Coordinates of C-alpha atoms and ligand atoms in Angstrom, one line a residue:
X180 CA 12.6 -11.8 -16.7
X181 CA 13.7 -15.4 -17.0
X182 CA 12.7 -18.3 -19.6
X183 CA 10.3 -19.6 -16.8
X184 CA 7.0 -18.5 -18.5
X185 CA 7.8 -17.8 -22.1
X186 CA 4.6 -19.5 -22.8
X187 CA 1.8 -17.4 -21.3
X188 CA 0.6 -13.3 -20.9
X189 CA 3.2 -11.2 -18.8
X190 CA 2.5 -10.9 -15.2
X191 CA 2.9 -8.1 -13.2
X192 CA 2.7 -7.0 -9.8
X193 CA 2.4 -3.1 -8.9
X194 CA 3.5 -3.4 -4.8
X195 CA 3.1 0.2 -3.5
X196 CA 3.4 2.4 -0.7
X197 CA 2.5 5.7 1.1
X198 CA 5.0 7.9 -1.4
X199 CA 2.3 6.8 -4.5
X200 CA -0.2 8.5 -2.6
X201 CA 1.5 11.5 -1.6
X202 CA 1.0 13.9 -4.7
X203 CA -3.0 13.4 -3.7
X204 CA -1.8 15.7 -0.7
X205 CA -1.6 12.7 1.4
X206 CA 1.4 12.6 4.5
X207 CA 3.5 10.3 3.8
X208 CA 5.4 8.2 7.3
X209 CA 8.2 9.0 7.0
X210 CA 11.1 12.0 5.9
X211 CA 10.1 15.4 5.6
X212 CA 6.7 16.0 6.7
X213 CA 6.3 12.5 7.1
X214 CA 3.5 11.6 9.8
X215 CA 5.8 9.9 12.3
X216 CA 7.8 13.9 12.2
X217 CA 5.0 14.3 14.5
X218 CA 4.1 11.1 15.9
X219 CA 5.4 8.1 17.2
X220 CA 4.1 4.9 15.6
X221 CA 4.5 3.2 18.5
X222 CA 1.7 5.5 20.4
X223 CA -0.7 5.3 18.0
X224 CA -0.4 2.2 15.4
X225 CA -0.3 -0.6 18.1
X226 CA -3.2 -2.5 20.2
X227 CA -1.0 -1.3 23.6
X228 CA -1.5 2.3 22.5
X229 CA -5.3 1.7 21.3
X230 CA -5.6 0.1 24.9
X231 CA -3.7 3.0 26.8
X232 CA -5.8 5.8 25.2
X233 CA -8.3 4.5 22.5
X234 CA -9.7 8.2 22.0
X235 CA -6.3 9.8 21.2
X236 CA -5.9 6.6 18.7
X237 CA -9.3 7.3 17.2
X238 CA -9.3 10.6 16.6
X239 CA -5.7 10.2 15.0
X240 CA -7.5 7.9 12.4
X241 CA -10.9 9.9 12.0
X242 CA -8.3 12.9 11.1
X243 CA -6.7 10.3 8.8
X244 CA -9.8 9.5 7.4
X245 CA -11.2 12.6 7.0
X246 CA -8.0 13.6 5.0
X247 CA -8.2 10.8 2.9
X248 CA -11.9 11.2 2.2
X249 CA -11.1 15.0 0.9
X250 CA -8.3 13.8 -1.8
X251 CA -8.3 12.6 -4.7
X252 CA -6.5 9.6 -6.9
X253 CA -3.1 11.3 -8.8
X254 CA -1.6 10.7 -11.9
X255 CA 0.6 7.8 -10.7
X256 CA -3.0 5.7 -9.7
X257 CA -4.8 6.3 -12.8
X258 CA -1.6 5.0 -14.7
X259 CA -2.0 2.0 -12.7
X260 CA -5.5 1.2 -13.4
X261 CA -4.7 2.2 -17.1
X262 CA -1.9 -0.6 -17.0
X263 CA -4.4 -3.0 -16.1
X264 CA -6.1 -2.4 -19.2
X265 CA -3.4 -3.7 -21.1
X266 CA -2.3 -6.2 -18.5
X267 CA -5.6 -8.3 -17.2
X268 CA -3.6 -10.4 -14.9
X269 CA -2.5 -7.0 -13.5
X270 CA -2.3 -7.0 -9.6
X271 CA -2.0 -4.4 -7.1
X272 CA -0.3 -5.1 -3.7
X273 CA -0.3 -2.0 -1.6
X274 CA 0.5 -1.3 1.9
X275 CA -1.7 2.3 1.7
X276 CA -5.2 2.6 3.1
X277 CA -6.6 5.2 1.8
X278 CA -8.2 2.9 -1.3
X279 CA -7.0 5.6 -4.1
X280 CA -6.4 2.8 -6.4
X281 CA -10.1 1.4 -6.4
X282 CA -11.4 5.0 -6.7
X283 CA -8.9 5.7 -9.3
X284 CA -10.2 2.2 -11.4
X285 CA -7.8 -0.2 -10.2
X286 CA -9.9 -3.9 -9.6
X287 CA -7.3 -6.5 -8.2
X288 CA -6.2 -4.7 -5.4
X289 CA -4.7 -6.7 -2.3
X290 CA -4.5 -4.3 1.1
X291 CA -2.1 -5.6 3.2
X292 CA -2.3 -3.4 5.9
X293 CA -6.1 -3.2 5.9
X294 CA -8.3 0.4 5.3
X295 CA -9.1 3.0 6.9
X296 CA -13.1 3.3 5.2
X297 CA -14.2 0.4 7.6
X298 CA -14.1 0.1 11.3
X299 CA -14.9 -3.0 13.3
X300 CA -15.7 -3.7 16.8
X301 CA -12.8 -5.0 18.6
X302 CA -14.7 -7.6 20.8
X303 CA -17.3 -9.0 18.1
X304 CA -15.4 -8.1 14.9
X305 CA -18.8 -6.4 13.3
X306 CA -17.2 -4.2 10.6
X307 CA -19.2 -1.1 9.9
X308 CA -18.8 2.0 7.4
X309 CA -16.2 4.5 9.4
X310 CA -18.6 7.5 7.8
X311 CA -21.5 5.9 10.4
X312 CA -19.0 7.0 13.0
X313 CA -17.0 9.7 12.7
X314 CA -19.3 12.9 13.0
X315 CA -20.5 11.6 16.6
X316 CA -17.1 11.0 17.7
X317 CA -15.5 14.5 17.9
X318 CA -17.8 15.4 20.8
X319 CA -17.6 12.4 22.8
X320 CA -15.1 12.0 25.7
X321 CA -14.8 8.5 24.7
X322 CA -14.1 6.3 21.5
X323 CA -17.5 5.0 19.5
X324 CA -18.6 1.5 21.5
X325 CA -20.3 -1.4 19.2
X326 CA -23.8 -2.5 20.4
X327 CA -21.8 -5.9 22.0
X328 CA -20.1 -2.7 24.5
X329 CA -16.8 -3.6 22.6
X330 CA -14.6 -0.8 20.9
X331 CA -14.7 0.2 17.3
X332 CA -11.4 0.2 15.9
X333 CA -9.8 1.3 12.3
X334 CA -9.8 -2.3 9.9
X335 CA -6.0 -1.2 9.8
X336 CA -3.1 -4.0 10.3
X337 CA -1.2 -2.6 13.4
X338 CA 2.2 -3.1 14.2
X339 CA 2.8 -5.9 16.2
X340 CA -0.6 -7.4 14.1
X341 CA -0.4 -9.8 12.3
X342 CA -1.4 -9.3 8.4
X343 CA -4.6 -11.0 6.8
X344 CA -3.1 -14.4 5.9
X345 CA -5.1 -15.2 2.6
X346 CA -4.5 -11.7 1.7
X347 CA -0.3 -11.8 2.3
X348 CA -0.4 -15.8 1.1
X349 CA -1.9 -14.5 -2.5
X350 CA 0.5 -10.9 -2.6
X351 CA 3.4 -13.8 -2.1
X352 CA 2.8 -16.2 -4.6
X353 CA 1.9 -13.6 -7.3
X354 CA 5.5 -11.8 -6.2
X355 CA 7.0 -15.4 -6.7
X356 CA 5.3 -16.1 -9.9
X357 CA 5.2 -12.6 -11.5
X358 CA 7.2 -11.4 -14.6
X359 CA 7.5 -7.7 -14.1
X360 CA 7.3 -7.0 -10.4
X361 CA 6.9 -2.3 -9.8
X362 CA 8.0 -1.2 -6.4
X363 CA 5.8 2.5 -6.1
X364 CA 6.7 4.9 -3.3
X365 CA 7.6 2.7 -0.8
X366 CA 10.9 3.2 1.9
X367 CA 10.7 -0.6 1.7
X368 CA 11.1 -1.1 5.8
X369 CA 8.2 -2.4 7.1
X370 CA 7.9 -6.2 7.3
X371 CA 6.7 -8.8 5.8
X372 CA 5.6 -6.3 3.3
X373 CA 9.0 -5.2 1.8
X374 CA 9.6 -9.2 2.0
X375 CA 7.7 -9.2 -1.2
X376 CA 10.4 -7.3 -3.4
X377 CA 13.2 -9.7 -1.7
X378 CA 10.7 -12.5 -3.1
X379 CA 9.8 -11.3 -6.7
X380 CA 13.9 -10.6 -7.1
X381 CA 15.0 -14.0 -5.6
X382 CA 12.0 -15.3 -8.4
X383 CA 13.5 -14.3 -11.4
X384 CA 10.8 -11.1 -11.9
X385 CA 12.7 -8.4 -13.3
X386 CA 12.4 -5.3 -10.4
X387 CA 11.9 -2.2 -10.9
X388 CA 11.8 1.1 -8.3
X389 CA 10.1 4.3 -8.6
X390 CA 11.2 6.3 -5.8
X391 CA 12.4 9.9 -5.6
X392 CA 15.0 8.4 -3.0
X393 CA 17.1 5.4 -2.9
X394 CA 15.9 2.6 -0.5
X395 CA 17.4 -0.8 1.5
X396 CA 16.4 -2.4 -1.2
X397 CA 17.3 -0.4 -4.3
X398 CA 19.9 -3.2 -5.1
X399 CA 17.7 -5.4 -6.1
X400 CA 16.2 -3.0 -9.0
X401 CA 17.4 -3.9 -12.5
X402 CA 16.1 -0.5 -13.1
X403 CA 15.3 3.1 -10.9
X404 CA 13.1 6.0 -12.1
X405 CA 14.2 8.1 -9.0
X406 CA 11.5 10.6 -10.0
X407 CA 7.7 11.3 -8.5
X408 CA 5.3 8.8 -9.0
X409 CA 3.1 10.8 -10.6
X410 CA 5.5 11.8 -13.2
X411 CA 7.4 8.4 -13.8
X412 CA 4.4 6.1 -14.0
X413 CA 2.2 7.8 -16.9
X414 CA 5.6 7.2 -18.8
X415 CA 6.4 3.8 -18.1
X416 CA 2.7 2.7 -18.6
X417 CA 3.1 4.4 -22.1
X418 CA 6.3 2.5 -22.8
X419 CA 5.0 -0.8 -21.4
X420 CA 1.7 -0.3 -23.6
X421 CA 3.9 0.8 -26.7
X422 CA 6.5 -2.1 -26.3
X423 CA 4.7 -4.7 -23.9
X424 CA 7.5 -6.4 -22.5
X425 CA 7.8 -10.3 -23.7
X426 CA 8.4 -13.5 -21.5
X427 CA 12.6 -13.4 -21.8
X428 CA 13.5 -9.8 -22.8
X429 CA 14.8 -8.1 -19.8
X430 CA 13.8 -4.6 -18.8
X431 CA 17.2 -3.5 -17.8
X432 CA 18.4 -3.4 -21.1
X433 CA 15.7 -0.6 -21.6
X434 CA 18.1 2.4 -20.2
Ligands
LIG604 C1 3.9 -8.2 12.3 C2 -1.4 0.5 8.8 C3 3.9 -10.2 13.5 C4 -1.7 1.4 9.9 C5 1.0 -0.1 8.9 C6 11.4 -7.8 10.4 C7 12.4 -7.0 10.6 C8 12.1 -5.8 11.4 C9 10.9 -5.5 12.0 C10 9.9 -6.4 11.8 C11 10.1 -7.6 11.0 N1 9.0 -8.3 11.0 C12 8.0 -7.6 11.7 C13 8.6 -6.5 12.2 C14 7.9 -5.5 13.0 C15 7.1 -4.5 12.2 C16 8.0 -3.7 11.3 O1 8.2 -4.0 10.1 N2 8.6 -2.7 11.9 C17 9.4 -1.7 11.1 C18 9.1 -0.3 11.5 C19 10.8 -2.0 11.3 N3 6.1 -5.2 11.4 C20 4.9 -5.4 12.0 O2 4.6 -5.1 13.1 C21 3.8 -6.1 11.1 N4 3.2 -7.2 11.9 O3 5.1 -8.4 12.0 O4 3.2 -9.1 13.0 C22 3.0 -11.2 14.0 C23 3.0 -12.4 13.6 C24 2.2 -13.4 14.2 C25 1.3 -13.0 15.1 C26 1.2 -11.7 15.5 C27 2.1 -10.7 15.0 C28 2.7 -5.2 10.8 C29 3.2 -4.0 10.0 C30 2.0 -3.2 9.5 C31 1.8 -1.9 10.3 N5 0.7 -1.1 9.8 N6 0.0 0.7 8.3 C32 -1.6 2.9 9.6 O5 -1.4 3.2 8.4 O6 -1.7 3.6 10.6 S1 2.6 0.1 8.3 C33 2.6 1.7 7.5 O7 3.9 2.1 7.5 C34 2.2 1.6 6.1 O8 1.2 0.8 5.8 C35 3.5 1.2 5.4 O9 3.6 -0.2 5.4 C36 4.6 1.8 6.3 C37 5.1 3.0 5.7 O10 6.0 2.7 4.7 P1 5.8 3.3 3.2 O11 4.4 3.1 2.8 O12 6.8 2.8 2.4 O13 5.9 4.9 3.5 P2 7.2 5.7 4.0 O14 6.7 7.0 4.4 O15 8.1 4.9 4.9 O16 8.0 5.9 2.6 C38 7.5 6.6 1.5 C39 8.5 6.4 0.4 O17 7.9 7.1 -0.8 C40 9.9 7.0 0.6 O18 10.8 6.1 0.2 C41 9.9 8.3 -0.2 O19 11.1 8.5 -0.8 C42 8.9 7.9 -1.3 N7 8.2 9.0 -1.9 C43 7.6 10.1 -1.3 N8 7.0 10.9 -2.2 C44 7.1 10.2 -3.4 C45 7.8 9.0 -3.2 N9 8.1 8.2 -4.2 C46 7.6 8.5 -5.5 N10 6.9 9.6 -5.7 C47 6.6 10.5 -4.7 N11 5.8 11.6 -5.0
LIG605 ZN1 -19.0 -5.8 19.0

C-alpha cells in the first residue's frame, strides 16, 4: 500500500468468486466437483447454446436457482459484511450470482456477471422475479415466453456477453484506486474479471489471495491464506478490525 492516499480512510475492494460460496453447498466451476465436471460451458453459458436449445439452458439455471434459493450465506460472507462495518467505503466485486453477500448483509455489492433471482425477456428486456417462473416451467416442453412472445432468459452475463459497462467501469476504478484489494475463491481465469487483480496490483493496492489453491495470478499476492474461505476470512476481518491497516504500512510485512 503506497504513499498515494496517506490522507484519507483505507479503501478496500473484496473481488470474489464461486470458491467463497462453496462452503454454502454451492458447486463451484471448476476442479473437483466443479459444474463444468459435468457440463460444458460452452453448451449452456452462451446465447448460441440458449438459441440451440433454450429449454435444456433454462432448466440448467432453474436447477441453479433452485439450489441457490435452498442455501444459505457462510462464514466467509458474513465476515465480509462484518468488514464493512469497520470499512464504510468497503466494496464488493463478485463474479457469483447467487446474491449470498446481500442476504448475508453486504450493501455495496457490484455483480459482474449478473444474477440468477431475475430473468428478463430476451426481445423486450422486461426483467421479472425468476420465482414467477420457475414452478410453471418444469412441465412445459418449452422455455417460459414474455407477453411480447420473446424468451425469458437468466439476468446472467454469458460468455461471449459483454459485462454491464457502468457496473465493470466502477469495479475498475475502485480496483485502481483501492488500498487493500481481497481476491476470495476465485481460479482468476475468466476475463475481464480477473483483469481487476492485474489492475489493483499494477495500482499500488497491496493484494492479497484467499484460495485453498494456487492461481495464474498468485504472483501478484503480497500475501496467501491458502485455506477455506470460511475459515481464513473471520480471521483476517478480526485482524484488520484489531490493527486497521494505515495508508503506507504494507500488509506483507504481517507474516
Ligand atoms: C466477454 C455467469 C466480450 C453465468 C459467467 C481474455 C483472455 C481469454 C479469454 C477471454 C478474454 N477476454 C474474454 C474472454 C472470453 C471469456 C473468458 O474469460 N473465457 C475464459 C473461460 C478463458 N470471457 C467472456 O466471454 C466474457 N465476455 O469477454 O465479452 C465482448 C465484448 C464486447 C461485446 C461483446 C462481447 C464474459 C464472462 C462471463 C461469463 N459468465 N458466469 C453462469 O454463472 O452461468 S463466468 C463464471 O465462471 C463465473 O461467474 C466466474 O466468473 C467463472 C468461474 O470462475 P470462479 O468464480 O473463479 O470459479 P472457479 O470454479 O473457476 O474457481 C473457484 C476457485 O475457488 C478455485 O480457485 C478454488 O481453488 C477456490 N475454492 C474452492 N473452494 C474454496 C476455494 N477458495 C477458498 N475457500 C473455499 N472453500
Ligand atoms: Zn418481452
Amino acid at each position: 500500500m503506497n504513499e498515494r492516499h496517506a490522507d484519507r480512510p483505507v479503501r478496500i475492494v473484496v473481488f470474489t468468486g464461486a470458491g467463497v460460496s462453496a462452503e454454502s453447498g454451492l458447486a463451484t466451476f471448476r476442479g473437483v466437483g466443479g459444474l463444468w465436471a459435468d457440463f460444458d460451458p460452452a453448451t449452456l453459458a452462451t446465447p448460441a447454446a440458449f438459441a440451440r436449445d433454450p429449454k435444456r439452458v433454462w432448466d440448467w439455471y432453474v436447477s441453479r436457482y433452485v439450489g441457490v434459493r435452498a442455501s444459505e450465506p457462510n462464514a466467509a460472507h458474513r465476515a465480509i459484511a462484518r468488514l464493512e462495518r469497520t470499512f464504510p467505503s468497503l466494496l464488493v466485486v463478485t463474479q457469483n450470482i447467487d446474491r449470498m453477500h446481500q442476504r448475508a448483509g453486504s450493501s455495496k455489492v457490484l455483480e459482474l456477471h449478473g444474477n440468477i433471482w431475475n430473468a428478463r425477456c430476451n426481445a423486450c428486456g422486461r426483467e421479472v422475479d425468476m420465482a414467477t417462473l420457475v414452478d410453471i416451467a418444469d412441465s412445459a416442453s418449452d422455455s417460459p415466453r414474455c407477453g411480447c412472445g420473446g424468451r425469458m432468459r437468466p439476468s446472467v452475463v454469458w460468455f461471449g456477453e459483454r459485462l454491464p459497462e457502468a457496473v465493470f467501469e466502477e469495479a475498475a476504478e475502485s480496483a485502481a484506486d483501492c488500498d487493500l484489494f481481497i481476491a476470495v475463491g476465485t481460479s482468476a481465469t475468466v476475463y475481464p474479471a480477473a483483469g481487476l487483480i492485474e489492475l489493483a496490483a499494477r495500482s499500488g493496492a497491496d493484494v492479497i489471495e484467499v484460495n485453498r489453491e494456487e492461481t495464474p495470478l498468485s504472483h501478484l499476492a503480497d500475501r496467501v491464506l491458502r485455506e477455506p474461505a470460511g475459515e481464513a476470512l473471520p480471521r483476517l476481518v478480526d485482524e484488520l478490525e484489531l490493527d486497521p491497516p494505515t495508508a503506507g504500512a504494507s500488509l506483507a510485512k504481517r507474516e
